[in-house]
Amino acid sequence: MSNLIEINHITKRYEMGDNVVMALQDVSLTIRQGEYLSIMGPSGSGKSTFMNILGCLDTPTTGEYKFRGVDVSHLNDDELSAMRNREIGFVFQNFNLLPKLDAAQNVELPLAYAGVPAAERRERAVRSLERVKLADRMHHRPSELSGGQRQRVAIARALVTNPGILLADEPTGALDSKTGIEIMRLFDELHQEGNTIILITHEQDIANYAIRNVYIKDGAIHYDRLNSQRTIVK
Amino acid sequence: MEYSENIKVALQGLTDHKFRSFLTMLGIIFGVASVIAMLSIGEGAKREAIAKYQDLGVNNIIVREKDMSAAELEEVRTKFSPGLSLRDAEVIRDIVPGVSRIAAQAEVNAEVKYASQSVKSSVIGVTPEFYDILNYQIKEGEFITPIHYDAKHKVCVLGSGIAYALFQKEAPLGKMVKIEDQWLEVVGILENKALFTETVGELAARDLNTDVYVPLSMFLDRFSRGNVLASELQQLTIQVDNSDRLMETSTLIDEIIRRHHFGNEDYGIVIPLELLKQEEKERQIYNFLLGAIAAISLIVGGIGIMNIMLATVMERTREIGIRRAIGARKSDIMGQFVTEAVVISIAGGLIGVVLGVSLSLLVSVFTDVSTYIRLYSVIIAFAFSVIVGVVFGYLPAKNAANLKPVDSIRYE
Ligand SMILES: Nc1ncnc2c1ncn2[C@@H]1O[C@H](COP(=O)(O)OP(=O)(O)OP(=O)(O)O)[C@@H](O)[C@H]1O
Ligand SMILES: [Mg+2]
C-alpha cells in the first residue's frame, strides 16, 4: 500500500517571551493507507501538538509534512482549510457538535463548506448517519442525544466527506466504559472498511485497540511498533 | 460555501436569541426612525412654506401701504406724500421693464348686510387683474370682470366664509347685499382659502375668506373712506415676467414710488419668492442639524451592534473553531459574521422604517407641525442602516475570522 502521510524531521517551537518550549523535536513518521494507529504519551508529551499538525490545524516550525505526496507544511490558511475539509475527519473528546443544529445539519456542515449542493448534502449526511446507526435520530439536537450518540454523530460528520484520515483525539474520554467500547467497535469496523484511523490517547487500554502503537515522550517518538496484544472487539 | 447558507445561519442566530437581537437592533431602530422622522418634518416645513408663498405669487412684488395711525397719516400728508394711488400703478407700468400685470386694490372695513344678517368684513376694491395674478379660485359665478370694472357695476364677489355667514343654505348668486348705503349684486363666490396665519412684511395675518371684492372703479366713486386723508389705494400687486429679475425690478419700483411720495416711507415692499428663498436658507441649517443628529444616532446604533457582535464572537469562539476544523475558510467565517450584522441591521432598519413612518404620521396628526414622508428618505435611512451593519460588523467579523483554529477549538 502507498504512503498516505510522510512526516520528516518536524519540530514545533512555542515561544512565550523568553521562554521557548520545544513541543516536538525531530519527529518522523510514515502512515500508509488503511492503517490503524495510536499515538500515546503522557500529559504534556506533545500529543495535541502533533495531532494539530497532522490535522492541518497548525503547521510545523521546521520539517516536512507530505499528504498524498504533497507538502502541506507551507500551505496558506485557505489551502489548509481545504485540506481539513477534504482529507481530515476530526473526532474530538468533547464531540464539538454545534448545539443549535440537529444531527443531520451537523453532519452536513463539512459538505456545505465544500460547496456541495443542498439536496446532495442531505442525502450524503443521511447515508453517513445510517452508517453509524443513527438515521432515526437525524432531527435531534445534540442536547437531545446521549454521549455515545453524540460521538457517533461526530463520527458521521467526520466520515461524510470521505476523508483520507480519521483523526480521533481521546474519542472515549468523555464516555463511560461500556459506551466507549461501542465507539471502539465502530472504529474497528471503519478500519475494516478501509479507513485510515489515527487514535490519540493517553490510555494504554484505548491504544491497545489499534494495530500500530506510537509512543511520544518529551516531544519525540519513544517507540513505534506493531501491537502484539491487540484488543479485539467482539 | 454558498452565500444563502450564511443568511440561513444568521437568521437562525437571530431567532435563537430574540431578545438579545432586539436589544442589539435598538440603536439602529431609533437611528432609522429618527432619520425618517426628521427628514419628513423638514420636508413638511418646506412644503408648507412653498404653499404659503405660492398663494402670494412667486412672480409677484407686493407694494402695500403701511398701517398708519391718523397722526402718522397726517404727518406724511403734510410732507406731501399723496399715498399709494392709481398713478403709482400707471407710472410703474410705463417705466419699469418686465412688468406683465398690475393689480390695484383699495380697502375699507364695513358691515355687509343681507336680510337680518350682518357681518364685519374687509371690502376690497380690485382691478380685474387681481384674479389672474393672485392664486384665487372661483367656486360659483365669476370674478370682477373688465366689463364690471369699466362700467362701474355695483356687483360684489364674496369669500366663502362670508357667503356662508350671510346666506347659509340660500343660493347667494343674484342676491343683493348692502354695504354702507350701497346695494350690490352678488356675482361670484370664491373657493375656501387657507388662513393667512402669519404677518409677512406689511401683509397682516388674517382670514381671507371674509373678504368682499368689488370693482375698484365703483369702489372709489361710491365708498366713503374711514379717514378723509386715506390714500386712494392700499396695495399694488405687480407681476413680473421673469422671476430672476425680481430684485432689480423691486429696487426700481421702490425708487419710483419713493420719489412720487416725496421720500416718505409710507409703504412696504414684499417679495414672496425672496422670502421663500430666505426661509429655505434658514431651514437648511436647521435641516442639517437635524440630519447630523439623526446620523449620529445611527452611528451610535452601529457601535451598539459592534459591541454586541464583539461579545458574541468571544462567546462563540468554540463554534468558530469547530467550523474552521471541518473546513471553513477565514472568508467563510467573515461572511457569516458580517451577514449576521447586516441581517440585524436590516431587521432593525425595517422596524425603524415602520416606527419612523408612524412617528411622522403621529406628529402631523397630534401637533401642528406638518410632516411629509418622501420615498427617498425611507430609502436613504434604510440603505444607511445596511451600510452601518457592514461597517460595524466588519471588525467583529474580522476578529472571528482571525481566531486561530487550534486555539478556538479548545476554547471553553
Ligand atoms: N500554544 C502553546 N503555547 C505554548 N506552549 C504550548 C502551547 N501548546 C502546547 N504547549 C506546550 O507544548 C508541550 C506539549 O503540549 P501538548 O498540548 O501537545 O501536550 P499533550 O501531550 O497533548 O498533553 P495532554 O495529554 O495533557 O493533553 C507542553 O509543554 C505545553 O505546555
Ligand atoms: Mg492534549
XYZ file of C-alpha atoms and ligand atoms in Angstrom:
678
model
C 0.000 0.000 0.000
C 1.103 3.561 -0.737
C 2.279 6.058 1.835
C -0.587 8.349 2.751
C 1.373 10.506 5.159
C 5.100 11.138 5.302
C 6.498 13.212 8.133
C 10.186 14.045 8.039
C 12.042 15.669 10.925
C 9.378 18.054 12.046
C 9.765 20.311 15.072
C 7.347 22.644 16.806
C 8.567 25.516 18.899
C 6.371 27.636 21.111
C 7.867 30.937 22.124
C 6.375 32.796 25.023
C 8.570 35.791 25.742
C 11.978 34.465 26.695
C 10.513 31.045 27.369
C 10.918 28.600 24.484
C 9.146 25.230 24.521
C 10.102 22.548 22.016
C 6.787 20.715 21.915
C 8.016 18.443 19.128
C 11.608 17.733 18.256
C 12.650 15.841 15.169
C 9.606 13.652 14.689
C 9.457 11.434 11.611
C 6.591 9.101 10.838
C 5.109 7.339 7.833
C 1.492 6.264 7.692
C 0.120 4.041 4.962
C -3.326 3.963 3.502
C -5.671 1.862 5.687
C -3.528 1.801 8.809
C -4.979 1.844 12.323
C -2.530 3.708 14.503
C -2.487 5.025 18.036
C -0.386 7.883 19.324
C 0.094 7.620 23.040
C 2.080 9.551 25.598
C 1.911 11.153 29.000
C 0.452 14.569 29.621
C 2.491 17.379 28.102
C 4.391 14.991 25.807
C 3.229 16.768 22.653
C 0.305 14.607 21.508
C -2.078 17.501 20.932
C 0.619 19.484 19.197
C 1.288 16.552 16.886
C -2.375 15.992 16.199
C -2.849 19.693 15.308
C -0.112 19.360 12.721
C -1.423 16.048 11.407
C -4.898 17.576 11.196
C -3.645 20.659 9.330
C -4.860 22.917 12.129
C -1.294 24.106 12.581
C 1.992 23.957 10.698
C 5.338 22.679 11.993
C 8.156 25.122 12.755
C 10.595 23.084 10.645
C 10.454 19.822 8.764
C 8.286 18.391 6.065
C 4.733 17.019 6.115
C 3.597 15.301 2.935
C -0.001 14.235 2.439
C -0.518 12.037 -0.627
C 2.903 13.235 -1.745
C 2.023 16.946 -1.443
C 3.965 19.087 1.031
C 1.352 20.662 3.254
C 3.697 22.203 5.790
C 3.810 25.513 3.938
C 0.235 25.822 2.756
C -1.572 29.085 3.324
C -4.647 29.378 5.504
C -7.225 28.786 2.773
C -5.337 25.771 1.450
C -5.116 24.308 4.960
C -8.880 24.835 5.321
C -9.444 22.943 2.102
C -7.138 20.134 3.293
C -9.049 19.809 6.553
C -12.295 19.831 4.682
C -11.365 17.113 2.195
C -8.786 14.923 3.894
C -9.235 15.114 7.654
C -12.125 13.745 9.665
C -11.851 15.027 13.225
C -13.362 13.210 16.197
C -12.943 15.084 19.463
C -13.154 14.070 23.085
C -15.959 16.543 23.715
C -17.728 15.863 20.386
C -17.653 19.507 19.236
C -21.073 19.446 17.628
C -22.902 22.725 17.046
C -25.649 22.796 19.678
C -28.153 24.794 17.582
C -28.070 22.352 14.690
C -29.714 18.932 14.611
C -27.734 15.757 13.873
C -28.275 15.872 10.116
C -27.361 19.565 9.902
C -24.190 18.927 11.897
C -23.200 16.121 9.571
C -23.966 18.245 6.513
C -21.790 21.134 7.602
C -18.436 19.987 6.108
C -20.212 19.415 2.794
C -21.630 22.944 2.935
C -18.092 24.313 3.219
C -17.092 22.041 0.341
C -19.780 23.703 -1.782
C -21.915 20.588 -2.220
C -25.497 21.472 -3.226
C -28.140 21.167 -0.514
C -30.003 18.126 -1.838
C -26.873 16.034 -2.307
C -25.655 17.191 1.076
C -28.736 15.895 2.848
C -28.561 12.583 1.013
C -24.913 12.012 1.929
C -25.496 13.117 5.540
C -28.324 10.605 5.900
C -26.143 7.865 4.467
C -23.372 8.766 6.887
C -25.800 8.742 9.819
C -27.091 5.353 8.656
C -23.517 4.115 8.745
C -23.292 4.940 12.471
C -26.847 3.616 13.022
C -28.344 6.981 13.925
C -30.594 7.692 10.948
C -33.599 7.646 13.270
C -32.123 10.489 15.323
C -31.277 12.823 12.480
C -33.634 15.572 13.642
C -32.403 15.577 17.228
C -30.213 18.321 18.516
C -27.036 17.290 20.389
C -28.681 18.137 23.728
C -31.337 15.535 22.936
C -28.769 12.762 22.398
C -26.719 10.616 24.778
C -22.939 10.968 24.941
C -22.376 7.860 22.819
C -24.913 9.050 20.274
C -23.272 12.469 20.113
C -19.921 10.869 19.438
C -21.461 8.771 16.675
C -22.910 11.929 15.096
C -19.406 13.416 15.291
C -18.011 10.292 13.590
C -20.708 10.544 10.898
C -19.660 14.165 10.355
C -16.006 13.094 10.110
C -16.864 10.384 7.569
C -19.222 12.352 5.371
C -16.526 13.855 3.122
C -14.719 10.512 2.690
C -11.524 11.939 4.192
C -8.046 10.442 3.877
C -7.719 10.006 7.644
C -9.954 9.853 10.686
C -8.174 11.752 13.445
C -9.630 10.908 16.837
C -8.462 12.773 19.943
C -9.407 10.856 23.095
C -12.708 9.805 21.479
C -13.816 7.861 24.546
C -12.547 10.354 27.119
C -15.985 11.746 27.916
C -17.846 8.417 27.786
C -18.469 5.626 30.274
C -16.531 2.415 29.593
C -19.435 0.496 28.035
C -20.252 3.300 25.602
C -16.531 3.746 24.986
C -16.262 0.121 23.889
C -19.124 0.617 21.444
C -17.305 3.555 19.904
C -14.111 1.473 19.671
C -16.096 -1.270 17.925
C -17.294 1.304 15.422
C -13.700 2.375 14.754
C -12.755 -1.242 14.269
C -15.482 -1.669 11.660
C -14.488 1.536 9.916
C -10.910 0.294 9.781
C -12.044 -2.971 8.260
C -13.915 -0.985 5.642
C -10.583 0.551 4.635
C -10.481 3.821 6.556
C -7.164 5.109 7.862
C -7.520 5.837 11.577
C -5.235 7.746 13.928
C -6.160 7.487 17.577
C -4.683 9.939 20.053
C -4.892 8.903 23.675
C -3.060 8.801 26.936
C -4.719 5.494 27.922
C -2.979 2.190 27.210
C -6.381 0.414 27.123
C -7.546 2.569 24.260
C -4.209 2.418 22.432
C -4.490 -1.345 22.558
C -7.390 -1.299 20.070
C -5.019 -0.039 17.379
C -2.800 -2.214 15.226
C 0.255 0.019 15.448
C 1.324 1.946 18.575
C 3.390 5.118 18.526
C 4.595 6.419 21.888
C 5.648 10.051 22.299
C 7.642 11.387 25.204
C 9.038 14.896 25.604
C 8.173 15.748 22.040
C 9.974 12.838 20.436
C 8.923 9.361 19.321
C 9.915 6.913 22.002
C 8.766 3.787 20.215
C 6.757 2.863 17.117
C 5.740 -0.812 16.945
C 3.025 -3.241 15.994
C 0.612 -4.022 18.794
C 1.165 -7.580 19.956
C -1.679 -7.611 22.496
C -4.374 -6.044 20.351
C -7.812 -5.850 21.945
C -10.339 -7.425 19.598
C -13.832 -6.118 19.999
C -16.400 -8.865 19.968
C -19.934 27.785 0.800
C -22.959 29.313 -0.841
C -23.965 32.709 0.393
C -27.539 31.669 1.140
C -26.112 29.428 3.881
C -24.774 32.490 5.670
C -28.182 34.127 5.574
C -29.776 30.976 6.928
C -27.245 30.781 9.758
C -27.693 34.482 10.532
C -31.488 34.235 10.648
C -31.176 31.175 12.855
C -28.942 33.100 15.246
C -31.416 35.965 15.245
C -34.382 33.809 16.196
C -32.373 31.802 18.718
C -31.689 34.954 20.710
C -34.755 37.074 20.017
C -34.488 39.409 22.969
C -30.804 39.986 22.633
C -31.144 40.580 18.899
C -33.855 43.116 19.642
C -31.628 44.947 22.122
C -28.829 44.920 19.578
C -31.153 46.430 17.000
C -32.482 49.118 19.292
C -29.875 51.690 18.292
C -30.481 51.077 14.593
C -34.245 51.159 15.096
C -34.125 54.594 16.711
C -31.467 55.801 14.293
C -33.519 54.917 11.227
C -36.748 56.142 12.812
C -35.202 59.494 13.693
C -33.712 59.946 10.226
C -37.111 59.359 8.658
C -38.980 61.496 11.172
C -36.544 64.391 10.837
C -36.466 64.301 7.055
C -40.257 64.228 6.978
C -40.530 67.173 9.356
C -38.074 69.109 7.201
C -39.982 68.219 4.059
C -43.296 69.153 5.685
C -41.977 72.582 6.636
C -40.672 73.084 3.113
C -43.979 72.219 1.510
C -45.873 74.449 3.897
C -43.617 77.374 3.054
C -43.939 76.775 -0.665
C -47.732 76.613 -0.424
C -47.817 79.835 1.602
C -45.716 81.818 -0.837
C -47.335 80.289 -3.856
C -50.575 81.874 -2.672
C -48.871 85.245 -2.710
C -47.454 84.504 -6.153
C -43.804 83.664 -6.749
C -43.591 86.129 -9.659
C -45.129 88.974 -7.669
C -43.883 92.093 -5.968
C -46.344 93.416 -3.431
C -46.337 97.104 -2.557
C -48.539 97.787 0.420
C -49.352 100.897 2.347
C -48.069 100.875 5.902
C -50.578 100.510 8.653
C -50.610 104.071 9.991
C -52.425 105.855 12.800
C -54.380 109.037 11.986
C -51.500 111.127 13.331
C -48.920 109.329 11.201
C -51.146 109.651 8.175
C -51.472 113.366 8.784
C -47.712 113.677 9.121
C -46.940 112.028 5.758
C -49.611 114.167 4.099
C -48.014 117.336 5.437
C -44.789 116.037 3.945
C -46.582 115.905 0.576
C -46.940 112.166 0.147
C -50.110 111.515 -1.856
C -50.135 107.906 -0.601
C -50.458 104.834 -2.791
C -52.511 105.676 -5.886
C -53.541 104.534 -9.348
C -50.976 106.981 -10.611
C -48.222 104.880 -8.974
C -49.578 101.898 -10.855
C -49.534 103.784 -14.152
C -46.017 105.057 -13.675
C -44.752 101.599 -12.831
C -46.486 100.156 -15.858
C -44.939 102.828 -18.070
C -41.390 102.897 -16.740
C -40.487 99.534 -15.242
C -39.471 96.875 -17.806
C -40.616 93.282 -17.448
C -43.869 94.060 -15.641
C -46.600 91.904 -17.098
C -49.595 92.910 -14.952
C -50.514 95.136 -12.060
C -53.460 94.677 -9.750
C -54.522 97.624 -7.632
C -56.655 97.354 -4.535
C -58.313 99.712 -2.068
C -59.855 98.578 1.183
C -62.317 99.639 3.805
C -63.723 97.810 6.783
C -67.503 97.694 6.670
C -70.591 95.778 7.731
C -72.053 93.608 4.991
C -75.805 93.009 5.370
C -78.276 90.596 3.881
C -81.791 90.202 5.261
C -81.338 90.119 9.018
C -77.677 89.024 8.824
C -74.800 91.424 9.276
C -71.106 90.508 9.070
C -67.991 92.615 9.628
C -65.781 92.407 6.576
C -62.979 93.940 4.568
C -64.418 95.353 1.399
C -61.739 95.339 -1.256
C -61.956 97.290 -4.477
C -59.905 95.477 -7.116
C -58.988 95.687 -10.762
C -59.818 92.551 -12.805
C -56.095 91.625 -12.992
C -56.316 90.692 -9.326
C -57.795 87.298 -10.125
C -55.096 86.415 -12.674
C -52.179 87.481 -10.521
C -53.141 86.005 -7.177
C -53.909 82.391 -6.623
C -57.676 82.712 -6.132
C -60.208 80.143 -7.293
C -63.824 80.931 -8.060
C -66.395 78.438 -6.811
C -69.585 79.862 -8.296
C -70.340 82.643 -10.741
C -67.475 84.852 -11.874
C -64.872 87.242 -10.521
C -64.904 91.021 -11.167
C -64.676 91.289 -14.980
C -63.330 94.137 -17.144
C -66.966 94.904 -18.008
C -67.876 95.298 -14.332
C -64.826 97.458 -13.887
C -65.245 99.707 -16.903
C -68.968 100.208 -16.351
C -68.533 100.594 -12.582
C -71.158 97.935 -11.966
C -72.500 97.625 -8.448
C -71.502 93.979 -8.030
C -69.514 92.020 -5.498
C -67.730 88.660 -5.107
C -67.896 87.040 -1.673
C -65.282 84.993 0.181
C -66.567 81.551 1.075
C -66.758 82.345 4.791
C -68.823 85.472 4.492
C -71.040 83.878 1.811
C -71.940 81.155 4.252
C -72.383 83.572 7.169
C -74.814 85.708 5.184
C -76.711 83.129 3.161
C -76.278 79.788 4.902
C -78.336 77.417 2.682
C -79.670 80.073 0.315
C -78.075 80.494 -3.123
C -76.247 83.867 -2.999
C -75.773 84.449 -6.744
C -78.012 87.279 -7.987
C -78.983 88.366 -4.462
C -78.432 91.937 -3.308
C -76.294 92.698 -0.259
C -75.974 96.068 1.434
C -72.598 97.601 2.261
C -72.648 101.035 3.855
C -75.525 102.645 1.882
C -74.888 100.772 -1.337
C -76.803 97.775 -2.697
C -74.579 95.343 -4.586
C -75.427 92.239 -6.582
C -73.538 89.039 -5.710
C -71.930 87.730 -8.926
C -69.454 85.205 -7.578
C -68.295 83.111 -4.625
C -64.653 82.216 -4.019
C -63.288 78.828 -3.043
C -62.188 78.440 0.545
C -58.649 79.737 1.096
C -56.190 78.656 3.765
C -55.875 81.069 6.654
C -53.081 83.531 6.245
C -51.563 82.690 9.615
C -48.564 84.950 9.884
C -47.756 88.547 9.170
C -45.356 88.873 6.231
C -43.878 92.357 5.955
C -46.820 94.717 5.603
C -49.230 91.850 4.988
C -51.103 91.198 8.212
C -52.241 87.718 9.153
C -55.990 87.317 8.621
C -58.817 85.191 7.309
C -59.178 85.932 3.589
C -62.495 84.110 3.485
C -64.431 87.004 4.996
C -63.322 89.471 2.284
C -65.737 91.000 -0.206
C -64.412 92.051 -3.628
C -65.929 94.871 -5.680
C -64.802 96.755 -8.846
C -62.193 99.317 -7.828
C -63.706 101.981 -10.143
C -67.082 101.687 -8.440
C -65.445 101.459 -5.000
C -63.586 104.758 -5.464
C -66.783 106.506 -6.581
C -69.198 105.212 -4.008
C -67.490 104.133 -0.820
C -66.569 106.539 1.904
C -63.148 106.054 3.458
C -62.613 105.902 7.199
C -60.353 108.966 7.043
C -60.515 111.859 4.604
C -56.747 111.667 4.329
C -56.851 107.953 3.378
C -54.808 107.028 0.319
C -56.508 106.051 -2.882
C -55.088 102.515 -2.775
C -53.837 100.176 -0.073
C -51.972 97.690 -2.242
C -50.388 97.138 -5.635
C -49.568 93.617 -6.708
C -47.096 93.670 -9.571
C -46.413 90.580 -11.619
C -43.105 90.359 -13.476
C -42.477 88.042 -16.403
C -39.093 86.789 -15.169
C -38.662 85.793 -11.549
C -34.859 86.054 -11.872
C -35.197 89.843 -12.114
C -37.446 90.274 -9.072
C -34.769 92.003 -7.012
C -33.764 94.585 -9.640
C -37.364 95.242 -10.516
C -38.344 95.775 -6.906
C -35.428 98.169 -6.359
C -36.572 100.189 -9.346
C -40.188 100.201 -8.137
C -39.044 101.277 -4.703
C -37.137 104.233 -6.165
C -40.070 105.332 -8.310
C -42.620 105.202 -5.519
C -40.315 106.868 -3.037
C -39.809 109.742 -5.480
C -43.546 110.097 -6.035
C -44.149 110.027 -2.300
C -41.513 112.715 -1.760
C -39.260 110.402 0.203
C -41.947 109.324 2.648
C -41.689 105.658 3.578
C -45.411 105.166 3.920
C -45.341 101.830 2.094
C -43.530 98.494 2.265
C -42.439 96.010 -0.390
C -42.865 92.263 -0.021
C -41.281 89.801 -2.455
C -42.772 86.367 -1.729
C -40.109 84.444 -3.660
C -37.292 86.184 -1.803
C -38.964 85.395 1.483
C -39.314 81.797 0.398
C -35.639 81.606 -0.515
C -34.636 83.199 2.751
C -36.783 80.821 4.727
C -35.344 77.904 2.789
C -31.842 79.041 3.637
C -32.675 79.276 7.328
C -34.260 75.872 7.208
C -31.198 74.402 5.535
C -29.091 74.968 8.638
C -31.847 73.552 10.768
C -32.239 70.542 8.468
C -28.515 69.979 8.511
C -28.548 69.922 12.305
C -31.462 67.513 12.371
C -29.712 65.305 9.834
C -26.491 65.325 11.824
C -28.311 64.305 14.993
C -30.055 61.507 13.151
C -26.818 60.341 11.559
C -25.095 60.313 14.929
C -27.871 58.207 16.391
C -27.437 55.748 13.510
C -23.714 55.578 14.156
C -24.351 55.030 17.851
C -26.693 52.240 16.752
C -23.863 50.797 14.696
C -21.499 50.907 17.645
C -24.178 49.065 19.619
C -24.145 46.330 17.001
C -20.374 46.206 17.028
C -20.281 45.967 20.798
C -22.680 43.050 20.958
C -21.051 41.376 17.973
C -17.630 41.535 19.616
C -19.087 39.862 22.687
C -20.862 37.308 20.504
C -17.635 36.419 18.731
C -15.940 35.784 22.078
C -18.821 33.696 23.227
C -18.851 31.703 20.017
C -15.112 31.090 19.786
C -15.704 27.367 20.114
C -18.264 27.365 17.310
C -15.816 29.243 15.108
C -13.102 26.704 15.956
C -15.390 23.812 15.034
C -16.343 25.396 11.742
C -12.700 26.074 10.940
C -11.691 22.486 11.838
C -14.202 20.999 9.418
C -13.084 23.241 6.580
C -14.460 26.787 6.877
C -12.074 29.335 5.405
C -11.449 32.707 7.014
C -13.640 34.261 4.365
C -16.497 31.898 5.278
C -16.347 32.986 8.931
C -16.002 36.593 7.865
C -19.039 36.259 5.612
C -21.050 34.599 8.338
C -20.487 37.325 10.911
C -20.812 40.260 8.535
C -24.046 38.716 7.317
C -25.280 38.430 10.879
C -24.534 42.090 11.489
C -26.247 43.053 8.251
C -29.269 40.868 8.967
C -29.569 42.518 12.384
C -29.261 45.979 10.897
C -31.725 45.189 8.090
C -34.223 43.857 10.603
C -33.598 46.897 12.812
C -33.839 49.109 9.736
C -37.224 47.658 8.771
C -38.600 48.125 12.269
C -37.084 51.613 12.247
C -38.829 52.437 8.964
C -42.173 51.384 10.401
C -41.507 53.356 13.593
C -40.252 56.421 11.711
C -43.230 56.485 9.355
C -45.693 56.076 12.231
C -43.865 58.744 14.201
C -44.114 61.194 11.303
C -47.813 60.483 10.901
C -48.412 60.861 14.630
C -46.569 64.179 14.671
C -48.667 65.569 11.848
C -51.904 64.305 13.406
C -51.306 65.346 17.006
C -49.222 68.519 16.641
C -49.434 71.486 14.284
C -46.069 70.517 12.791
C -46.778 69.224 9.323
C -44.734 66.299 8.014
C -44.314 64.748 4.611
C -42.639 61.382 4.055
C -40.781 61.097 0.797
C -39.860 57.665 -0.501
C -36.265 58.711 -0.950
C -35.921 59.488 2.766
C -37.109 55.986 3.648
C -34.663 54.509 1.156
C -31.787 56.659 2.454
C -32.481 55.702 6.061
C -32.725 52.040 5.203
C -29.637 51.997 2.998
C -27.754 53.777 5.739
C -28.709 51.102 8.252
C -27.387 48.382 5.955
C -24.130 50.274 5.466
C -23.852 50.695 9.233
C -24.297 46.920 9.583
C -21.491 46.221 7.135
C -19.140 48.824 8.576
C -19.660 47.962 12.218
C -19.964 44.225 11.617
C -16.637 44.221 9.821
C -14.335 44.475 12.835
C -16.016 41.757 14.924
C -16.174 39.508 11.850
C -12.503 40.112 11.189
C -11.743 39.172 14.793
C -13.763 35.993 14.353
C -12.031 35.080 11.104
C -8.580 35.694 12.571
C -9.058 33.399 15.551
C -6.576 30.560 15.267
C -8.413 27.280 14.745
C -6.042 25.454 17.110
C -6.835 27.784 19.978
C -10.516 28.324 19.344
C -11.392 24.626 19.074
C -10.190 24.123 22.671
C -11.783 27.296 23.995
C -14.082 26.643 26.932
N 0.005 27.233 22.427
C 1.052 26.881 23.178
N 1.924 27.803 23.581
C 2.994 27.455 24.359
N 3.256 26.225 24.745
C 2.420 25.251 24.354
C 1.277 25.529 23.568
N 0.613 24.371 23.327
C 1.329 23.407 23.959
N 2.396 23.950 24.574
C 3.383 23.208 25.315
O 3.877 22.174 24.495
C 4.022 20.958 25.230
C 3.188 19.868 24.612
O 1.829 20.178 24.822
P 0.648 19.289 24.257
O -0.608 20.025 24.477
O 0.952 18.889 22.893
O 0.710 18.031 25.244
P -0.286 16.765 25.306
O 0.561 15.594 25.074
O -1.422 16.981 24.430
O -0.743 16.771 26.822
P -2.186 16.332 27.421
O -2.190 14.843 27.435
O -2.117 16.882 28.804
O -3.219 16.947 26.581
C 3.603 21.284 26.650
O 4.759 21.537 27.404
C 2.797 22.552 26.527
O 2.951 23.350 27.653
Mg -3.575 17.187 24.712
